[in-house]
Structures are given as C-alpha cells and as structure tokens.
PDB file of C-alpha atoms in Angstrom:
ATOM      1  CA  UNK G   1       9.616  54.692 -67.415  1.00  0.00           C
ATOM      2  CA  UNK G   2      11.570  54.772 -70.791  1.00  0.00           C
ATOM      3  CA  UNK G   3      15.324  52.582 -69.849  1.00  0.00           C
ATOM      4  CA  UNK G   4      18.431  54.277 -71.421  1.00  0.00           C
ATOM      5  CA  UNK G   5      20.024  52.008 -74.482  1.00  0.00           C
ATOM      6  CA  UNK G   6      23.580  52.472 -74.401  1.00  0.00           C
ATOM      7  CA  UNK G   7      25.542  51.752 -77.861  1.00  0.00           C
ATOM      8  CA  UNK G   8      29.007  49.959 -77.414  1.00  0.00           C
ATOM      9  CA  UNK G   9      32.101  51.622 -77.889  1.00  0.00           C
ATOM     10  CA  UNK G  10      35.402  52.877 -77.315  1.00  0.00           C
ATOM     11  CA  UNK G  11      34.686  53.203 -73.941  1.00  0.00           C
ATOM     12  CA  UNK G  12      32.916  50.806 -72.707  1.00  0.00           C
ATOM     13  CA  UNK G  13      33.758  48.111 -75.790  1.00  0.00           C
ATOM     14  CA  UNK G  14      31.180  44.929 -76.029  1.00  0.00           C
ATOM     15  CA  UNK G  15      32.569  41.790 -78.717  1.00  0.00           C
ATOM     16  CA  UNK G  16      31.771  38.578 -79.475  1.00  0.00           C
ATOM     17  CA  UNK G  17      33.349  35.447 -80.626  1.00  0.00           C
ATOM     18  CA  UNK G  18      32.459  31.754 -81.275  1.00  0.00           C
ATOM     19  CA  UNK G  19      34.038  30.276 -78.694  1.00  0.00           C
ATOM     20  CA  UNK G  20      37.043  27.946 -80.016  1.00  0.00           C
ATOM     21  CA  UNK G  21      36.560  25.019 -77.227  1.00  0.00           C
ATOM     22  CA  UNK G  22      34.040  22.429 -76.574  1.00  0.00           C
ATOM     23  CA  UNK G  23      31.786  23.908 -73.179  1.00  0.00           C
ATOM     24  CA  UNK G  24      30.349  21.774 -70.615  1.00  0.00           C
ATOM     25  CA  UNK G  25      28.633  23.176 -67.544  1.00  0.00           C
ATOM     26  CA  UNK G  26      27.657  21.466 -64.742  1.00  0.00           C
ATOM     27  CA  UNK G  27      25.589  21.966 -61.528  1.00  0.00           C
ATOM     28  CA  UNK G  28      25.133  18.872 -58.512  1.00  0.00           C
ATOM     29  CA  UNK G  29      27.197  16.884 -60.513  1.00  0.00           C
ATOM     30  CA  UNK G  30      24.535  17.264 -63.539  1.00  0.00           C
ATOM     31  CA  UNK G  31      25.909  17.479 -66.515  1.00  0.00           C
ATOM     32  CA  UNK G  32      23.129  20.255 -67.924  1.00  0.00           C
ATOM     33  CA  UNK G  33      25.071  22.232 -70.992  1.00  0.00           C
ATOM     34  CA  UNK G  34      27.550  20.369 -73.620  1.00  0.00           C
ATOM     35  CA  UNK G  35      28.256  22.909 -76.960  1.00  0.00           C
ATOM     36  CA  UNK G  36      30.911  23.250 -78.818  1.00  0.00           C
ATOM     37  CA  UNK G  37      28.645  26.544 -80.289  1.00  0.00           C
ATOM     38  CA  UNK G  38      29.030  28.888 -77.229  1.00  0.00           C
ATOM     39  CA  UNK G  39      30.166  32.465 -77.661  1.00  0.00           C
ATOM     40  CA  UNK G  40      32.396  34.446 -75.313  1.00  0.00           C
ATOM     41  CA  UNK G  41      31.018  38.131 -74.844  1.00  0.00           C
ATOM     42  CA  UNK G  42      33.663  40.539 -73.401  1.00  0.00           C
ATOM     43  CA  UNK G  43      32.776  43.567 -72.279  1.00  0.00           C
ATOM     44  CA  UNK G  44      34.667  46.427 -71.320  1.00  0.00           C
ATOM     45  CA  UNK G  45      36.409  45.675 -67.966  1.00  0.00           C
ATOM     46  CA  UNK G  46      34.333  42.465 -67.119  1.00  0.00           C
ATOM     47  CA  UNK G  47      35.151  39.333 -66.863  1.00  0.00           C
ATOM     48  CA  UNK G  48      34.742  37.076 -70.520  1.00  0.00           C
ATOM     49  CA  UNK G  49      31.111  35.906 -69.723  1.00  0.00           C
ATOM     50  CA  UNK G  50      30.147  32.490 -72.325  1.00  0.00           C
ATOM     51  CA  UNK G  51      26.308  32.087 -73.723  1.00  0.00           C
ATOM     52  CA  UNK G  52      25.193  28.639 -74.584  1.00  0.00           C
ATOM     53  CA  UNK G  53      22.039  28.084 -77.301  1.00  0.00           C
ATOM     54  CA  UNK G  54      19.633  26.377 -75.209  1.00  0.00           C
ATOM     55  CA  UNK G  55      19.438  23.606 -78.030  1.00  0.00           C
ATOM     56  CA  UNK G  56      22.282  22.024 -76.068  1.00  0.00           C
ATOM     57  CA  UNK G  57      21.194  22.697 -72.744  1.00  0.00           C
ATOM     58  CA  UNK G  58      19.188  20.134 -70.544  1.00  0.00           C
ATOM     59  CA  UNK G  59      16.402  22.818 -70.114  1.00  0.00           C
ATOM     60  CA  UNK G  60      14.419  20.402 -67.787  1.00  0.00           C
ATOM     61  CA  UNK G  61      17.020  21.438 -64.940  1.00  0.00           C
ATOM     62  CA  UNK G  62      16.155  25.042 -65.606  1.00  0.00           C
ATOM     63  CA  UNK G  63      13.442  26.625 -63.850  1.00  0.00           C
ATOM     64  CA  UNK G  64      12.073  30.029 -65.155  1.00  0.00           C
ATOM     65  CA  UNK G  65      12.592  32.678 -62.001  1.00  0.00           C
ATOM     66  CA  UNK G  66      10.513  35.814 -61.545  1.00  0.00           C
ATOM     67  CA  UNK G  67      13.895  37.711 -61.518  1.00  0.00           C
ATOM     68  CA  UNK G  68      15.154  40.718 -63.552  1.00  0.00           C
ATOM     69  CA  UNK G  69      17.529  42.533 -64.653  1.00  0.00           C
ATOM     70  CA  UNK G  70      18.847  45.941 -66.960  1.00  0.00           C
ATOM     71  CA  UNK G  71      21.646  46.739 -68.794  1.00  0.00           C
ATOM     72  CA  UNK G  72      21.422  49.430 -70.679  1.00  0.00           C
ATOM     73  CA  UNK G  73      24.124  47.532 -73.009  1.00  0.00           C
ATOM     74  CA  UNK G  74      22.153  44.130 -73.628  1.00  0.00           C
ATOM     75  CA  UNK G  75      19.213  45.128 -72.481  1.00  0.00           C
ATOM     76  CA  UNK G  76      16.048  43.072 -70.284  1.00  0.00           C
ATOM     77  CA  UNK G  77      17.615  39.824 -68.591  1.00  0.00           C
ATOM     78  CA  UNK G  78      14.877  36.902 -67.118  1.00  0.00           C
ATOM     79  CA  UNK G  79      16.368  34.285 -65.078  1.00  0.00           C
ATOM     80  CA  UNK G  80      16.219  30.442 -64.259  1.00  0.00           C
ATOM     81  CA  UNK G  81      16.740  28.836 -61.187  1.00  0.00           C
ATOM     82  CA  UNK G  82      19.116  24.752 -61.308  1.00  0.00           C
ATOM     83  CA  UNK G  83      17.370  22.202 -59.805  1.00  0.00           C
ATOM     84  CA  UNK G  84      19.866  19.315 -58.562  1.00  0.00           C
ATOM     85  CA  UNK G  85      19.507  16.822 -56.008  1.00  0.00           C
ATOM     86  CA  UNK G  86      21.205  19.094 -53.575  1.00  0.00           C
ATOM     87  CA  UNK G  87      18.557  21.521 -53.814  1.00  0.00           C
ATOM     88  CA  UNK G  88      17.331  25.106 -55.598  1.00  0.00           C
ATOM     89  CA  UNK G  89      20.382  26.759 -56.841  1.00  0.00           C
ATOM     90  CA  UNK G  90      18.486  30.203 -57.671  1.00  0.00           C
ATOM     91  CA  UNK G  91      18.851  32.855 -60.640  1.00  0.00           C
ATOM     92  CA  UNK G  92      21.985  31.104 -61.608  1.00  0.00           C
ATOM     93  CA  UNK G  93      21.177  31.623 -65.345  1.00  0.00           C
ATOM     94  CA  UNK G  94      19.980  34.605 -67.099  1.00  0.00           C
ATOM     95  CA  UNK G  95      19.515  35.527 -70.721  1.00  0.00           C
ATOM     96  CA  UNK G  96      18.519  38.284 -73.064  1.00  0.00           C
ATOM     97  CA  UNK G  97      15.635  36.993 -74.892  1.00  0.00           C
ATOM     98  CA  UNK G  98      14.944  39.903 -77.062  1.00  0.00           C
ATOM     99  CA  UNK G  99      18.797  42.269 -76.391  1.00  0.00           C
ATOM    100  CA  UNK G 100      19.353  45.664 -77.633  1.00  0.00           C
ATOM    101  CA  UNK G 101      20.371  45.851 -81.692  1.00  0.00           C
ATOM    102  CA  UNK G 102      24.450  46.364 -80.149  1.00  0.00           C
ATOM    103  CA  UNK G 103      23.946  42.129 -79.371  1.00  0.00           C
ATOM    104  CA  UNK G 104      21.778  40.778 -81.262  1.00  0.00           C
ATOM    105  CA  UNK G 105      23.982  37.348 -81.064  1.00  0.00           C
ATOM    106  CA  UNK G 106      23.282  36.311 -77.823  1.00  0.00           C
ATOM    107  CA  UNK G 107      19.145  36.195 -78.196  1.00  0.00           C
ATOM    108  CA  UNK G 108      17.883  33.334 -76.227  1.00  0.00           C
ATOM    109  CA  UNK G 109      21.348  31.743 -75.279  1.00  0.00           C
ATOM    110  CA  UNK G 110      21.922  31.146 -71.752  1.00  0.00           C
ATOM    111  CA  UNK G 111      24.654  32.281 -69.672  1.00  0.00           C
ATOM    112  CA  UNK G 112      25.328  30.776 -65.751  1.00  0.00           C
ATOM    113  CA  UNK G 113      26.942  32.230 -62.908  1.00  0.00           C
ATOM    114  CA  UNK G 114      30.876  30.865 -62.449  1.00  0.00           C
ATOM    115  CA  UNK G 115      30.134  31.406 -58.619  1.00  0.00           C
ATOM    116  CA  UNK G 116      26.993  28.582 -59.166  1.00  0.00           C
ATOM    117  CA  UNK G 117      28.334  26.157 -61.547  1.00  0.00           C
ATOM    118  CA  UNK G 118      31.256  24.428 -62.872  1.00  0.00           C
ATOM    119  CA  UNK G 119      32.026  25.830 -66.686  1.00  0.00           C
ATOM    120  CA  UNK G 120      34.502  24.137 -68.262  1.00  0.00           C
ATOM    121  CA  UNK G 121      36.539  23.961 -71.923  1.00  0.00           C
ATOM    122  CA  UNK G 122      37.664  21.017 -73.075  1.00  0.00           C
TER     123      UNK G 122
END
C-alpha cells in the first residue's frame, strides 16, 4: 500500500529553527538529553515540538519499541521506550530516521513526549 506524501504549505505550514536555548530533558530524575543544537519544528496548528541529535542524548536509557507511526508530512516514525528506576516509560520518543524531502533536518534526531518527560530551556 503506497502512503500519501504531503508537501508543506500555506495550509498546513511545517518550519524549522535552531533552537536559541540550551535543552535538557529529563525522565525519573535522569538527566538523558543536554543540547544546545535542538531544533523547534512548528507545524501548522500544533504545538512547537523540539528534536534533539542523538549525539547528546544518553541513548543507553532509550530502548528501541516495535511502534509506528505515519505522517504523510514527515513521513515513517520508530519509537523508543525510557528506562528509569521507576519503571518502562513506553514510546515516549519517536523519530524520523529517513523523513520525507519537506524535512530533511530532523533525520535521526529524537523528539519526547511533554506528557512523559520534563523538557526544559535554560
């Protein structure tokens, strides 16, 4: 089954921007991403959603998940699961290893679920 690949635009508007602040996220009081080289994709009505390069990203609290998703924007999304000491939080990352030619920014940067961890700018 062939996926529809939507382009960006006046519409439904996609842009991104280094973001100007240093990013920390945590998760069970683990400190697992600290960048000051995220970008802040906004698109269209969403909320402002901030992608991290996994070269500043403790990737041993990551755990690849068997979870997908589509946009026809971005394109395929995989998942990771957080492992603290509280427990599994699962699918609370995702990424776009290889995203549609619209975002070709955000390849292999991570982005977290505000609902899962604590993002913060300093």
């Amino acid at each position: 089954m062939t996926r529809p690949i939507l382009k960006p635009g006046a519409l439904h508007p996609i842009t991104i921007t280094p973001t100007d602040r240093r990013v920390t996220v945590t998760a069970g009081g683990r400190t697992i991403v600290d960048t000051t080289r995220a970008l802040t994709l906004k698109e269209s009505v969403y909320p402002a959603v901030i992608y991290v390069p996994r070269e500043d990203t403790d990737m041993s609290a990551l755990e690849p998940s068997e979870s997908a998703s589509y946009c026809p924007y971005k394109g395929e999304a995989s998942y990771f699961s957080i492992r603290t000491d509280g427990g599994l939080l699962p699918d609370a990352v995702w990424s776009y290893e290889d995203p549609h030619d619209a975002v070709p920014e955000i390849a292999g940067r991570l982005a977290f679920y505000r609902d899962r961890v604590e993002i913060a700018q300093h």
